[in-house]
Amino acid sequence: MRISFIPLFLLLLPLLEIAGFVIVGREIGALATVGLVILSSIAGSLLLRHQGFGVMTRVRTEMDAGRDPSRQLAHGAMIVLAAILLIIPGFITDIFAILLLLPPVRDFAWRLLKNRIVMATSFSSGFSARRRHTVIDLDDSDYSRDDYPNRPDHNSPWRRLKND
């Protein structure tokens, strides 16, 4: 029988956070403790806003180069998780958030998780050769199969696209 420690941890986390508040409040005072909690929440929200755009830029750069962006996606997800942990009031979640912000810790977590994550896409074709297709918008009166039953029209816009 396999027991998951995640529900137990989620039940104990609020108690551990309260104990952390008491210990830190006793050492630095109640006002400074509240100030630290507010500052960490502000830092988490700023980090979440800034890193969200940065992750998408790094993923797009990897895709444009034809490389697998899964590592960048995982690092971005861990940074977003760190930001959310900073927003949650408490010092234990802040410690986990600070650990997740360290690149060696994220690399270690990625090495542990990458065999369990499946990317449902193919990068063999490469993304650097993005094609810009020309769209030709035709009305119902512009085209009809009855107009040209068996002979191609050499003035057709479809023919001109092949020669461009």
PDB file of C-alpha atoms in Angstrom:
ATOM      1  CA  MET A   1       0.000   0.000   0.000  1.00  0.00           C
ATOM      2  CA  ARG A   2       1.478   3.285  -1.124  1.00  0.00           C
ATOM      3  CA  ILE A   3       0.950   6.311   1.117  1.00  0.00           C
ATOM      4  CA  SER A   4       1.136   9.821  -0.285  1.00  0.00           C
ATOM      5  CA  PHE A   5       2.718  12.402   1.973  1.00  0.00           C
ATOM      6  CA  ILE A   6       1.289  15.376   0.066  1.00  0.00           C
ATOM      7  CA  PRO A   7      -2.098  15.445   1.894  1.00  0.00           C
ATOM      8  CA  LEU A   8      -0.309  15.111   5.231  1.00  0.00           C
ATOM      9  CA  PHE A   9       2.050  17.937   4.277  1.00  0.00           C
ATOM     10  CA  LEU A  10      -0.873  20.128   3.203  1.00  0.00           C
ATOM     11  CA  LEU A  11      -2.551  19.530   6.550  1.00  0.00           C
ATOM     12  CA  LEU A  12       0.598  20.277   8.522  1.00  0.00           C
ATOM     13  CA  LEU A  13       1.697  23.309   6.491  1.00  0.00           C
ATOM     14  CA  PRO A  14      -0.679  25.830   8.127  1.00  0.00           C
ATOM     15  CA  LEU A  15       0.403  24.637  11.574  1.00  0.00           C
ATOM     16  CA  LEU A  16       4.062  24.950  10.605  1.00  0.00           C
ATOM     17  CA  GLU A  17       3.431  28.436   9.201  1.00  0.00           C
ATOM     18  CA  ILE A  18       1.732  29.543  12.429  1.00  0.00           C
ATOM     19  CA  ALA A  19       4.677  28.205  14.412  1.00  0.00           C
ATOM     20  CA  GLY A  20       6.993  30.114  12.076  1.00  0.00           C
ATOM     21  CA  PHE A  21       5.045  33.329  12.666  1.00  0.00           C
ATOM     22  CA  VAL A  22       5.310  32.859  16.427  1.00  0.00           C
ATOM     23  CA  ILE A  23       9.056  32.167  16.323  1.00  0.00           C
ATOM     24  CA  VAL A  24       9.879  35.029  13.933  1.00  0.00           C
ATOM     25  CA  GLY A  25       7.495  37.393  15.765  1.00  0.00           C
ATOM     26  CA  ARG A  26       9.183  36.620  19.063  1.00  0.00           C
ATOM     27  CA  GLU A  27      12.619  37.387  17.593  1.00  0.00           C
ATOM     28  CA  ILE A  28      11.956  40.530  15.519  1.00  0.00           C
ATOM     29  CA  GLY A  29       8.568  41.737  16.734  1.00  0.00           C
ATOM     30  CA  ALA A  30       5.032  41.549  15.421  1.00  0.00           C
ATOM     31  CA  LEU A  31       5.182  44.650  13.205  1.00  0.00           C
ATOM     32  CA  ALA A  32       8.400  43.552  11.489  1.00  0.00           C
ATOM     33  CA  THR A  33       6.927  40.075  10.962  1.00  0.00           C
ATOM     34  CA  VAL A  34       3.832  41.504   9.275  1.00  0.00           C
ATOM     35  CA  GLY A  35       6.087  43.773   7.195  1.00  0.00           C
ATOM     36  CA  LEU A  36       8.140  40.792   6.006  1.00  0.00           C
ATOM     37  CA  VAL A  37       5.004  38.904   5.025  1.00  0.00           C
ATOM     38  CA  ILE A  38       3.688  41.898   3.066  1.00  0.00           C
ATOM     39  CA  LEU A  39       7.066  42.447   1.363  1.00  0.00           C
ATOM     40  CA  SER A  40       7.305  38.806   0.330  1.00  0.00           C
ATOM     41  CA  SER A  41       3.781  38.958  -1.128  1.00  0.00           C
ATOM     42  CA  ILE A  42       4.651  42.086  -3.113  1.00  0.00           C
ATOM     43  CA  ALA A  43       7.895  40.497  -4.316  1.00  0.00           C
ATOM     44  CA  GLY A  44       5.984  37.374  -5.370  1.00  0.00           C
ATOM     45  CA  SER A  45       3.401  39.325  -7.344  1.00  0.00           C
ATOM     46  CA  LEU A  46       6.112  41.380  -9.104  1.00  0.00           C
ATOM     47  CA  LEU A  47       8.072  38.223  -9.856  1.00  0.00           C
ATOM     48  CA  LEU A  48       4.971  36.525 -11.218  1.00  0.00           C
ATOM     49  CA  ARG A  49       4.225  39.453 -13.518  1.00  0.00           C
ATOM     50  CA  HIS A  50       7.795  39.853 -14.762  1.00  0.00           C
ATOM     51  CA  GLN A  51       8.678  36.182 -15.178  1.00  0.00           C
ATOM     52  CA  GLY A  52       5.465  35.301 -17.001  1.00  0.00           C
ATOM     53  CA  PHE A  53       6.529  37.380 -19.979  1.00  0.00           C
ATOM     54  CA  GLY A  54      10.166  36.296 -19.691  1.00  0.00           C
ATOM     55  CA  VAL A  55       9.265  32.611 -19.811  1.00  0.00           C
ATOM     56  CA  MET A  56       7.233  33.062 -22.965  1.00  0.00           C
ATOM     57  CA  THR A  57      10.123  34.926 -24.606  1.00  0.00           C
ATOM     58  CA  ARG A  58      12.602  32.168 -23.718  1.00  0.00           C
ATOM     59  CA  VAL A  59      10.240  29.438 -24.923  1.00  0.00           C
ATOM     60  CA  ARG A  60       9.673  31.258 -28.203  1.00  0.00           C
ATOM     61  CA  THR A  61      13.447  31.667 -28.647  1.00  0.00           C
ATOM     62  CA  GLU A  62      13.971  27.936 -28.133  1.00  0.00           C
ATOM     63  CA  MET A  63      11.190  27.090 -30.563  1.00  0.00           C
ATOM     64  CA  ASP A  64      12.492  29.516 -33.188  1.00  0.00           C
ATOM     65  CA  ALA A  65      15.886  27.838 -32.944  1.00  0.00           C
ATOM     66  CA  GLY A  66      14.213  24.445 -33.499  1.00  0.00           C
ATOM     67  CA  ARG A  67      15.086  23.183 -30.018  1.00  0.00           C
ATOM     68  CA  ASP A  68      12.879  21.514 -27.447  1.00  0.00           C
ATOM     69  CA  PRO A  69      11.482  24.195 -25.084  1.00  0.00           C
ATOM     70  CA  SER A  70      10.460  21.755 -22.349  1.00  0.00           C
ATOM     71  CA  ARG A  71      13.349  22.702 -20.036  1.00  0.00           C
ATOM     72  CA  GLN A  72      12.488  26.399 -20.355  1.00  0.00           C
ATOM     73  CA  LEU A  73       8.816  25.621 -19.757  1.00  0.00           C
ATOM     74  CA  ALA A  74       9.669  23.609 -16.646  1.00  0.00           C
ATOM     75  CA  HIS A  75      11.958  26.346 -15.312  1.00  0.00           C
ATOM     76  CA  GLY A  76       9.244  28.898 -16.007  1.00  0.00           C
ATOM     77  CA  ALA A  77       6.653  26.790 -14.218  1.00  0.00           C
ATOM     78  CA  MET A  78       8.970  26.461 -11.218  1.00  0.00           C
ATOM     79  CA  ILE A  79       9.548  30.225 -11.148  1.00  0.00           C
ATOM     80  CA  VAL A  80       5.803  30.814 -11.308  1.00  0.00           C
ATOM     81  CA  LEU A  81       5.357  28.304  -8.469  1.00  0.00           C
ATOM     82  CA  ALA A  82       8.039  30.163  -6.492  1.00  0.00           C
ATOM     83  CA  ALA A  83       6.192  33.440  -7.065  1.00  0.00           C
ATOM     84  CA  ILE A  84       2.919  31.900  -5.883  1.00  0.00           C
ATOM     85  CA  LEU A  85       4.671  30.506  -2.809  1.00  0.00           C
ATOM     86  CA  LEU A  86       6.008  33.986  -2.069  1.00  0.00           C
ATOM     87  CA  ILE A  87       2.499  35.429  -2.329  1.00  0.00           C
ATOM     88  CA  ILE A  88       1.149  32.891   0.184  1.00  0.00           C
ATOM     89  CA  PRO A  89       1.709  34.315   3.680  1.00  0.00           C
ATOM     90  CA  GLY A  90       4.249  32.365   5.651  1.00  0.00           C
ATOM     91  CA  PHE A  91       7.949  31.829   6.073  1.00  0.00           C
ATOM     92  CA  ILE A  92       8.150  28.128   5.231  1.00  0.00           C
ATOM     93  CA  THR A  93       6.562  28.674   1.829  1.00  0.00           C
ATOM     94  CA  ASP A  94       8.974  31.599   1.359  1.00  0.00           C
ATOM     95  CA  ILE A  95      11.921  29.279   2.028  1.00  0.00           C
ATOM     96  CA  PHE A  96      10.672  26.830  -0.610  1.00  0.00           C
ATOM     97  CA  ALA A  97      10.133  29.756  -3.005  1.00  0.00           C
ATOM     98  CA  ILE A  98      13.662  31.046  -2.525  1.00  0.00           C
ATOM     99  CA  LEU A  99      15.014  27.551  -3.132  1.00  0.00           C
ATOM    100  CA  LEU A 100      13.020  27.302  -6.368  1.00  0.00           C
ATOM    101  CA  LEU A 101      14.456  30.609  -7.529  1.00  0.00           C
ATOM    102  CA  LEU A 102      17.979  29.153  -7.480  1.00  0.00           C
ATOM    103  CA  PRO A 103      18.934  27.768 -10.934  1.00  0.00           C
ATOM    104  CA  PRO A 104      20.834  24.719  -9.544  1.00  0.00           C
ATOM    105  CA  VAL A 105      17.748  23.684  -7.561  1.00  0.00           C
ATOM    106  CA  ARG A 106      15.546  24.090 -10.655  1.00  0.00           C
ATOM    107  CA  ASP A 107      18.027  22.048 -12.720  1.00  0.00           C
ATOM    108  CA  PHE A 108      17.999  19.315 -10.078  1.00  0.00           C
ATOM    109  CA  ALA A 109      14.184  19.303 -10.009  1.00  0.00           C
ATOM    110  CA  TRP A 110      14.093  19.204 -13.819  1.00  0.00           C
ATOM    111  CA  ARG A 111      16.427  16.192 -13.879  1.00  0.00           C
ATOM    112  CA  LEU A 112      14.086  14.411 -11.451  1.00  0.00           C
ATOM    113  CA  LEU A 113      10.902  15.339 -13.329  1.00  0.00           C
ATOM    114  CA  LYS A 114      11.831  15.256 -17.014  1.00  0.00           C
ATOM    115  CA  ASN A 115      11.304  11.510 -17.402  1.00  0.00           C
ATOM    116  CA  ARG A 116       7.776  11.845 -15.992  1.00  0.00           C
ATOM    117  CA  ILE A 117       6.719  14.700 -18.279  1.00  0.00           C
ATOM    118  CA  VAL A 118       5.633  14.111 -21.852  1.00  0.00           C
ATOM    119  CA  MET A 119       5.652  16.907 -24.407  1.00  0.00           C
ATOM    120  CA  ALA A 120       2.869  16.262 -26.893  1.00  0.00           C
ATOM    121  CA  THR A 121       4.466  17.965 -29.854  1.00  0.00           C
ATOM    122  CA  SER A 122       7.177  17.407 -32.418  1.00  0.00           C
ATOM    123  CA  PHE A 123      10.196  19.625 -32.892  1.00  0.00           C
ATOM    124  CA  SER A 124      11.690  17.711 -35.792  1.00  0.00           C
ATOM    125  CA  SER A 125      10.305  20.053 -38.428  1.00  0.00           C
ATOM    126  CA  GLY A 126      11.777  23.133 -36.786  1.00  0.00           C
ATOM    127  CA  PHE A 127      10.031  26.348 -36.033  1.00  0.00           C
ATOM    128  CA  SER A 128      12.508  28.782 -37.546  1.00  0.00           C
ATOM    129  CA  ALA A 129      11.001  28.472 -41.005  1.00  0.00           C
ATOM    130  CA  ARG A 130       7.677  30.031 -40.175  1.00  0.00           C
ATOM    131  CA  ARG A 131       5.656  30.362 -43.289  1.00  0.00           C
ATOM    132  CA  ARG A 132       3.610  33.434 -44.004  1.00  0.00           C
ATOM    133  CA  HIS A 133       0.789  32.285 -46.235  1.00  0.00           C
ATOM    134  CA  THR A 134      -0.972  34.718 -48.510  1.00  0.00           C
ATOM    135  CA  VAL A 135      -4.703  34.588 -48.027  1.00  0.00           C
ATOM    136  CA  ILE A 136      -6.868  35.155 -51.047  1.00  0.00           C
ATOM    137  CA  ASP A 137     -10.406  35.998 -50.073  1.00  0.00           C
ATOM    138  CA  LEU A 138     -12.938  35.166 -52.782  1.00  0.00           C
ATOM    139  CA  ASP A 139     -16.603  36.006 -52.960  1.00  0.00           C
ATOM    140  CA  ASP A 140     -19.139  33.472 -54.199  1.00  0.00           C
ATOM    141  CA  SER A 141     -19.267  35.243 -57.543  1.00  0.00           C
ATOM    142  CA  ASP A 142     -15.462  35.141 -57.979  1.00  0.00           C
ATOM    143  CA  TYR A 143     -15.202  31.385 -58.329  1.00  0.00           C
ATOM    144  CA  SER A 144     -17.324  28.604 -59.628  1.00  0.00           C
ATOM    145  CA  ARG A 145     -16.349  25.133 -60.796  1.00  0.00           C
ATOM    146  CA  ASP A 146     -18.722  25.487 -63.728  1.00  0.00           C
ATOM    147  CA  ASP A 147     -16.733  28.459 -65.107  1.00  0.00           C
ATOM    148  CA  TYR A 148     -13.678  26.308 -65.920  1.00  0.00           C
ATOM    149  CA  PRO A 149     -14.772  22.683 -66.230  1.00  0.00           C
ATOM    150  CA  ASN A 150     -11.601  21.091 -67.633  1.00  0.00           C
ATOM    151  CA  ARG A 151      -9.054  23.740 -68.436  1.00  0.00           C
ATOM    152  CA  PRO A 152      -6.909  25.623 -65.944  1.00  0.00           C
ATOM    153  CA  ASP A 153      -6.892  29.401 -65.897  1.00  0.00           C
ATOM    154  CA  HIS A 154      -3.307  30.644 -66.209  1.00  0.00           C
ATOM    155  CA  ASN A 155      -4.301  34.060 -64.850  1.00  0.00           C
ATOM    156  CA  SER A 156      -5.625  32.576 -61.637  1.00  0.00           C
ATOM    157  CA  PRO A 157      -4.190  34.058 -58.403  1.00  0.00           C
ATOM    158  CA  TRP A 158      -3.488  30.481 -57.296  1.00  0.00           C
ATOM    159  CA  ARG A 159      -1.094  30.043 -60.217  1.00  0.00           C
ATOM    160  CA  ARG A 160       0.680  33.299 -59.412  1.00  0.00           C
ATOM    161  CA  LEU A 161       1.436  32.212 -55.853  1.00  0.00           C
ATOM    162  CA  LYS A 162       3.514  29.292 -57.084  1.00  0.00           C
ATOM    163  CA  ASN A 163       5.694  31.560 -59.204  1.00  0.00           C
ATOM    164  CA  ASP A 164       6.328  34.214 -56.514  1.00  0.00           C
TER     165      ASP A 164
END
